[in-house]
Amino acid sequence: MARSLRTRQTRTVGLISDQIATTPFAGRMLAGAQDAARENDHLVIFVDTGGDEDVERDAISALRAQQVDAMIYACMWHRVVEVPESLPAGSVFLDCRPVHGGFPSVVPADREGGYAAARVLIGAGHRRIAYLDTVDPPIASGLREEGYVQALTEAGIAVDPALHVRGETTAFGGREAADRLLDLPDGQRPTGIFCFNDRMAVGVYLAAHARGLRIPDDLSVVGYDDQLLVAAEQDPPLTTVALPHYEMGRWAMEVALGVRADGNSDATHRMECPVIRRDSVGPPPAHVAKQSRRRTT
């Protein structure tokens, strides 16, 4: 307390989230923020509001009363948000961006991630590539689709609406949607599937195995998230695009504490989503590749 009076700092940072503190795969976001705070001699006070606006308002008021040195406003999903009226100037937005700007924010580069995922399948020789999307699309869904479409267009591959299907973001939803794709007639069925998330990719594995299809010999699959205890545990391990949760958490905290120079208050920082290459992608089946070469010639 004496030091706080001298320096006018409490060495604390408030982090308010909607659900990320109770979401296992987003724990890395909190870990990144906490590591950066610790390295700069700060303590993080976490508040999970559960998406309740009243709880959020009370939490902001309580943190301001505690005179935290900085505040981070975080979301579980990449989205555009209204700025709470009581949020102090200089707050940092994590995995979301304010609708009218004016605050530093960091989100995943989902368009580039979708592009990279499709490029993995294109690079392996696939021409019939499906996008297995979510039924309740957040911003990330459309951005990943834009990247997917861009990659196919650049490669001279016609975008087939029949290969864009939607399902619940669960293994069950992924399996149901994958069955619809695999029920397509020969010549229309995909040889590679890019999934909105890793859990849907698990459903694709289940659908393929139920039909006696081998991954990646008969069907290649790419996920998204690099979810702990999911992607790397599949048989074969899943190639996926990683959400940079830890790096985003560090960035937000370092900007909040003023130890980064790239936190422009009017800009959104889009953080790279790297491809994690494992064993679920291979060339298309030999008979499909032969047909593609024949059509090309």
Short mmCIF file of C-alpha atoms in Angstrom, two decimals:
data_model
loop_
_atom_site.label_atom_id
_atom_site.label_comp_id
_atom_site.label_asym_id
_atom_site.label_seq_id
_atom_site.Cartn_x
_atom_site.Cartn_y
_atom_site.Cartn_z
CA MET A 1 0.00 0.00 0.00
CA ALA A 2 2.84 2.37 0.82
CA ARG A 3 4.47 1.73 -2.56
CA SER A 4 1.14 2.25 -4.30
CA LEU A 5 0.80 5.63 -2.62
CA ARG A 6 4.29 6.63 -3.73
CA THR A 7 4.07 5.37 -7.31
CA ARG A 8 0.30 5.80 -7.81
CA GLN A 9 0.26 2.20 -9.08
CA THR A 10 -1.38 -0.85 -7.53
CA ARG A 11 0.60 -3.33 -9.69
CA THR A 12 -2.68 -5.03 -10.62
CA VAL A 13 -4.49 -5.48 -13.93
CA GLY A 14 -8.18 -6.34 -14.28
CA LEU A 15 -9.20 -8.88 -16.93
CA ILE A 16 -12.93 -9.19 -17.62
CA SER A 17 -14.22 -11.98 -19.86
CA ASP A 18 -17.57 -13.41 -20.89
CA GLN A 19 -16.75 -17.12 -20.74
CA ILE A 20 -13.08 -17.66 -21.46
CA ALA A 21 -12.09 -18.37 -17.86
CA THR A 22 -14.33 -21.46 -17.95
CA THR A 23 -13.39 -22.60 -21.46
CA PRO A 24 -10.52 -25.12 -21.42
CA PHE A 25 -9.11 -24.40 -24.88
CA ALA A 26 -8.97 -20.65 -24.13
CA GLY A 27 -6.96 -21.18 -20.96
CA ARG A 28 -3.85 -20.45 -22.99
CA MET A 29 -5.11 -16.91 -23.52
CA LEU A 30 -5.24 -16.37 -19.78
CA ALA A 31 -1.85 -18.02 -19.33
CA GLY A 32 -0.26 -15.63 -21.84
CA ALA A 33 -1.75 -12.61 -20.08
CA GLN A 34 -0.70 -13.85 -16.67
CA ASP A 35 2.87 -14.66 -17.74
CA ALA A 36 3.32 -11.20 -19.23
CA ALA A 37 1.88 -9.59 -16.08
CA ARG A 38 4.18 -11.60 -13.82
CA GLU A 39 7.23 -10.67 -15.89
CA ASN A 40 6.29 -7.03 -15.36
CA ASP A 41 5.64 -7.38 -11.63
CA HIS A 42 1.85 -7.24 -11.88
CA LEU A 43 -0.96 -9.38 -10.53
CA VAL A 44 -4.02 -10.21 -12.67
CA ILE A 45 -7.52 -10.07 -11.22
CA PHE A 46 -9.81 -12.27 -13.36
CA VAL A 47 -13.57 -11.81 -13.54
CA ASP A 48 -15.73 -14.17 -15.63
CA THR A 49 -19.11 -12.52 -16.21
CA GLY A 50 -20.82 -15.43 -17.95
CA GLY A 51 -22.06 -12.92 -20.52
CA ASP A 52 -24.30 -11.19 -17.94
CA GLU A 53 -24.35 -7.42 -18.54
CA ASP A 54 -25.21 -6.64 -14.91
CA VAL A 55 -22.29 -8.72 -13.66
CA GLU A 56 -20.05 -7.06 -16.24
CA ARG A 57 -21.05 -3.56 -15.13
CA ASP A 58 -20.51 -4.40 -11.46
CA ALA A 59 -17.13 -6.02 -12.25
CA ILE A 60 -15.87 -2.95 -14.10
CA SER A 61 -17.02 -0.73 -11.24
CA ALA A 62 -15.30 -2.95 -8.65
CA LEU A 63 -12.04 -3.09 -10.59
CA ARG A 64 -12.02 0.67 -11.01
CA ALA A 65 -12.62 1.03 -7.28
CA GLN A 66 -9.58 -1.19 -6.75
CA GLN A 67 -7.64 1.30 -8.88
CA VAL A 68 -6.17 -1.34 -11.18
CA ASP A 69 -3.38 0.01 -13.37
CA ALA A 70 -4.98 -1.31 -16.58
CA MET A 71 -7.96 -3.29 -17.80
CA ILE A 72 -8.41 -5.97 -20.49
CA TYR A 73 -11.82 -6.83 -21.96
CA ALA A 74 -11.84 -10.37 -23.41
CA CYS A 75 -14.30 -12.59 -25.30
CA MET A 76 -14.44 -16.32 -25.89
CA TRP A 77 -15.12 -15.91 -29.63
CA HIS A 78 -13.65 -13.43 -32.10
CA ARG A 79 -16.36 -10.81 -32.51
CA VAL A 80 -17.21 -7.10 -32.70
CA VAL A 81 -18.54 -5.70 -29.41
CA GLU A 82 -20.12 -2.56 -28.04
CA VAL A 83 -17.83 -0.83 -25.55
CA PRO A 84 -19.29 -0.83 -22.02
CA GLU A 85 -19.91 2.76 -20.95
CA SER A 86 -17.92 2.43 -17.74
CA LEU A 87 -14.85 0.84 -19.34
CA PRO A 88 -11.91 3.23 -18.82
CA ALA A 89 -9.95 4.77 -21.69
CA GLY A 90 -6.84 2.83 -22.60
CA SER A 91 -8.42 -0.56 -21.96
CA VAL A 92 -7.33 -3.36 -24.31
CA PHE A 93 -9.70 -5.71 -26.17
CA LEU A 94 -8.67 -9.38 -26.38
CA ASP A 95 -10.17 -11.74 -28.99
CA CYS A 96 -12.70 -9.03 -29.87
CA ARG A 97 -12.72 -5.55 -31.34
CA PRO A 98 -14.81 -2.49 -30.46
CA VAL A 99 -17.44 -1.62 -33.02
CA HIS A 100 -16.31 2.01 -33.37
CA GLY A 101 -12.59 1.52 -32.72
CA GLY A 102 -10.74 3.82 -30.38
CA PHE A 103 -9.14 1.05 -28.31
CA PRO A 104 -6.21 -1.30 -28.97
CA SER A 105 -7.42 -4.81 -29.77
CA VAL A 106 -6.03 -8.17 -30.85
CA VAL A 107 -7.86 -10.91 -32.77
CA PRO A 108 -6.77 -13.99 -34.71
CA ALA A 109 -6.08 -13.56 -38.43
CA ASP A 110 -8.94 -15.89 -39.37
CA ARG A 111 -9.09 -14.99 -43.05
CA GLU A 112 -5.42 -15.83 -43.47
CA GLY A 113 -5.95 -18.98 -41.39
CA GLY A 114 -8.71 -20.20 -43.72
CA TYR A 115 -6.50 -19.43 -46.69
CA ALA A 116 -3.61 -21.39 -45.17
CA ALA A 117 -5.83 -24.39 -44.40
CA ALA A 118 -7.11 -24.57 -47.99
CA ARG A 119 -3.57 -24.13 -49.33
CA VAL A 120 -2.45 -27.20 -47.38
CA LEU A 121 -5.02 -29.31 -49.23
CA ILE A 122 -4.36 -27.63 -52.59
CA GLY A 123 -0.63 -28.19 -52.13
CA ALA A 124 -1.27 -31.90 -51.60
CA GLY A 125 -3.03 -32.06 -54.99
CA HIS A 126 -6.69 -31.82 -54.00
CA ARG A 127 -9.19 -30.13 -56.31
CA ARG A 128 -12.49 -31.02 -54.62
CA ILE A 129 -12.14 -29.35 -51.25
CA ALA A 130 -15.07 -28.87 -48.87
CA TYR A 131 -15.52 -26.31 -46.09
CA LEU A 132 -17.38 -27.84 -43.15
CA ASP A 133 -18.80 -24.75 -41.44
CA THR A 134 -20.84 -23.99 -38.31
CA VAL A 135 -24.63 -23.55 -38.31
CA ASP A 136 -24.47 -20.43 -36.13
CA PRO A 137 -21.64 -18.59 -37.83
CA PRO A 138 -19.58 -16.13 -35.78
CA ILE A 139 -17.30 -13.60 -37.50
CA ALA A 140 -14.54 -16.20 -37.71
CA SER A 141 -16.71 -18.48 -39.86
CA GLY A 142 -17.13 -15.91 -42.64
CA LEU A 143 -13.49 -14.83 -42.50
CA ARG A 144 -12.25 -18.43 -42.78
CA GLU A 145 -14.63 -18.97 -45.70
CA GLU A 146 -13.24 -15.88 -47.44
CA GLY A 147 -9.73 -17.28 -47.08
CA TYR A 148 -10.85 -20.69 -48.35
CA VAL A 149 -12.55 -19.13 -51.40
CA GLN A 150 -9.50 -16.96 -52.12
CA ALA A 151 -7.16 -19.96 -52.05
CA LEU A 152 -9.37 -21.99 -54.37
CA THR A 153 -9.83 -19.08 -56.79
CA GLU A 154 -6.11 -18.38 -56.97
CA ALA A 155 -5.52 -22.05 -57.75
CA GLY A 156 -8.07 -22.02 -60.58
CA ILE A 157 -10.48 -24.29 -58.68
CA ALA A 158 -14.17 -23.55 -59.11
CA VAL A 159 -15.95 -22.90 -55.81
CA ASP A 160 -18.75 -25.48 -55.56
CA PRO A 161 -21.61 -24.41 -53.22
CA ALA A 162 -22.43 -28.09 -52.65
CA LEU A 163 -19.07 -28.43 -50.87
CA HIS A 164 -19.93 -25.76 -48.26
CA VAL A 165 -22.02 -27.48 -45.61
CA ARG A 166 -22.92 -26.52 -42.04
CA GLY A 167 -23.22 -28.45 -38.81
CA GLU A 168 -23.05 -28.09 -35.04
CA THR A 169 -19.56 -27.39 -33.73
CA THR A 170 -19.33 -30.81 -32.10
CA ALA A 171 -18.11 -34.25 -33.14
CA PHE A 172 -21.75 -35.26 -33.69
CA GLY A 173 -22.41 -32.20 -35.84
CA GLY A 174 -19.23 -32.79 -37.80
CA ARG A 175 -20.16 -36.39 -38.47
CA GLU A 176 -23.66 -35.50 -39.64
CA ALA A 177 -22.34 -32.82 -42.01
CA ALA A 178 -19.52 -35.05 -43.24
CA ASP A 179 -22.06 -37.79 -44.07
CA ARG A 180 -23.86 -35.33 -46.35
CA LEU A 181 -20.60 -34.60 -48.15
CA LEU A 182 -19.63 -38.24 -48.44
CA ASP A 183 -23.10 -39.10 -49.78
CA LEU A 184 -22.47 -36.96 -52.85
CA PRO A 185 -22.07 -38.93 -56.09
CA ASP A 186 -18.68 -39.79 -57.56
CA GLY A 187 -17.11 -36.79 -59.21
CA GLN A 188 -18.72 -34.42 -56.70
CA ARG A 189 -17.57 -35.95 -53.42
CA PRO A 190 -14.67 -34.05 -51.76
CA THR A 191 -11.27 -35.62 -51.35
CA GLY A 192 -10.25 -33.02 -48.76
CA ILE A 193 -12.28 -31.35 -46.01
CA PHE A 194 -11.41 -28.16 -44.13
CA CYS A 195 -13.32 -28.00 -40.83
CA PHE A 196 -14.35 -24.94 -38.84
CA ASN A 197 -12.91 -26.49 -35.69
CA ASP A 198 -11.14 -29.62 -34.45
CA ARG A 199 -14.24 -31.10 -32.82
CA MET A 200 -16.03 -31.11 -36.16
CA ALA A 201 -12.95 -32.74 -37.67
CA VAL A 202 -13.33 -35.55 -35.13
CA GLY A 203 -16.81 -36.09 -36.57
CA VAL A 204 -15.31 -36.32 -40.07
CA TYR A 205 -12.96 -39.04 -38.80
CA LEU A 206 -15.96 -40.94 -37.40
CA ALA A 207 -17.92 -40.63 -40.64
CA ALA A 208 -14.94 -41.76 -42.70
CA HIS A 209 -14.14 -44.74 -40.48
CA ALA A 210 -17.80 -45.85 -40.53
CA ARG A 211 -17.54 -46.10 -44.33
CA GLY A 212 -14.22 -47.92 -44.28
CA LEU A 213 -12.35 -44.85 -45.54
CA ARG A 214 -8.79 -44.29 -44.39
CA ILE A 215 -7.36 -40.90 -43.47
CA PRO A 216 -5.41 -39.58 -45.33
CA ASP A 217 -5.32 -42.33 -48.00
CA ASP A 218 -8.96 -41.89 -49.01
CA LEU A 219 -9.81 -38.54 -47.42
CA SER A 220 -7.68 -35.67 -46.15
CA VAL A 221 -8.82 -33.52 -43.22
CA VAL A 222 -7.70 -30.15 -41.81
CA GLY A 223 -9.07 -28.76 -38.55
CA TYR A 224 -8.89 -25.40 -36.80
CA ASP A 225 -7.97 -24.45 -33.19
CA ASP A 226 -5.25 -27.04 -32.41
CA GLN A 227 -7.37 -27.88 -29.38
CA LEU A 228 -5.50 -29.51 -26.52
CA LEU A 229 -6.18 -33.25 -26.13
CA VAL A 230 -8.14 -33.28 -29.39
CA ALA A 231 -6.09 -32.51 -32.51
CA ALA A 232 -2.89 -34.36 -31.67
CA GLU A 233 -4.74 -37.34 -30.14
CA GLN A 234 -6.55 -38.42 -33.30
CA ASP A 235 -5.49 -41.44 -35.35
CA PRO A 236 -3.78 -40.21 -37.44
CA PRO A 237 -2.94 -36.93 -35.65
CA LEU A 238 -4.87 -34.02 -37.15
CA THR A 239 -3.31 -31.31 -39.27
CA THR A 240 -4.88 -28.08 -38.05
CA VAL A 241 -4.60 -24.31 -37.86
CA ALA A 242 -3.68 -23.04 -34.39
CA LEU A 243 -5.46 -20.18 -32.71
CA PRO A 244 -2.68 -18.13 -31.09
CA HIS A 245 -4.42 -17.81 -27.72
CA TYR A 246 -1.26 -17.60 -25.64
CA GLU A 247 0.40 -15.03 -27.91
CA MET A 248 -2.80 -12.93 -28.01
CA GLY A 249 -2.99 -12.93 -24.21
CA ARG A 250 0.64 -11.80 -23.94
CA TRP A 251 0.13 -9.06 -26.55
CA ALA A 252 -2.94 -7.69 -24.77
CA MET A 253 -1.21 -7.59 -21.40
CA GLU A 254 1.98 -6.03 -22.75
CA VAL A 255 -0.02 -3.32 -24.51
CA ALA A 256 -2.09 -2.71 -21.38
CA LEU A 257 1.12 -2.26 -19.37
CA GLY A 258 2.72 -0.04 -22.02
CA VAL A 259 5.65 -2.37 -22.75
CA ARG A 260 4.75 -2.87 -26.43
CA ALA A 261 4.99 -0.24 -29.13
CA ASP A 262 2.54 -1.79 -31.64
CA GLY A 263 -0.69 -1.20 -29.70
CA ASN A 264 -2.09 1.69 -31.77
CA SER A 265 -5.37 2.77 -30.17
CA ASP A 266 -7.18 2.97 -33.50
CA ALA A 267 -5.95 -0.31 -34.96
CA THR A 268 -6.79 -3.98 -34.59
CA HIS A 269 -3.80 -6.28 -34.45
CA ARG A 270 -4.46 -9.53 -36.33
CA MET A 271 -2.25 -12.33 -35.06
CA GLU A 272 -1.06 -15.12 -37.35
CA CYS A 273 -2.75 -18.51 -37.08
CA PRO A 274 0.00 -21.01 -37.97
CA VAL A 275 -0.60 -24.37 -39.64
CA ILE A 276 0.32 -27.33 -37.42
CA ARG A 277 1.20 -30.12 -39.84
CA ARG A 278 0.56 -33.66 -38.71
CA ASP A 279 -0.57 -36.76 -40.60
CA SER A 280 -4.17 -36.21 -41.75
CA VAL A 281 -3.33 -34.75 -45.18
CA GLY A 282 -2.04 -36.67 -48.16
CA PRO A 283 -2.56 -36.67 -51.94
CA PRO A 284 -6.02 -37.46 -53.30
CA PRO A 285 -6.74 -41.13 -54.05
CA ALA A 286 -4.87 -42.36 -57.12
CA HIS A 287 -7.97 -42.78 -59.28
CA VAL A 288 -9.14 -39.23 -58.47
CA ALA A 289 -5.72 -37.74 -59.18
CA LYS A 290 -5.64 -39.61 -62.50
CA GLN A 291 -9.04 -38.23 -63.47
CA SER A 292 -7.97 -34.68 -62.56
CA ARG A 293 -4.86 -34.96 -64.73
CA ARG A 294 -6.96 -36.27 -67.60
CA ARG A 295 -9.39 -33.32 -67.35
CA THR A 296 -6.47 -30.88 -67.20
CA THR A 297 -4.91 -32.27 -70.36
#
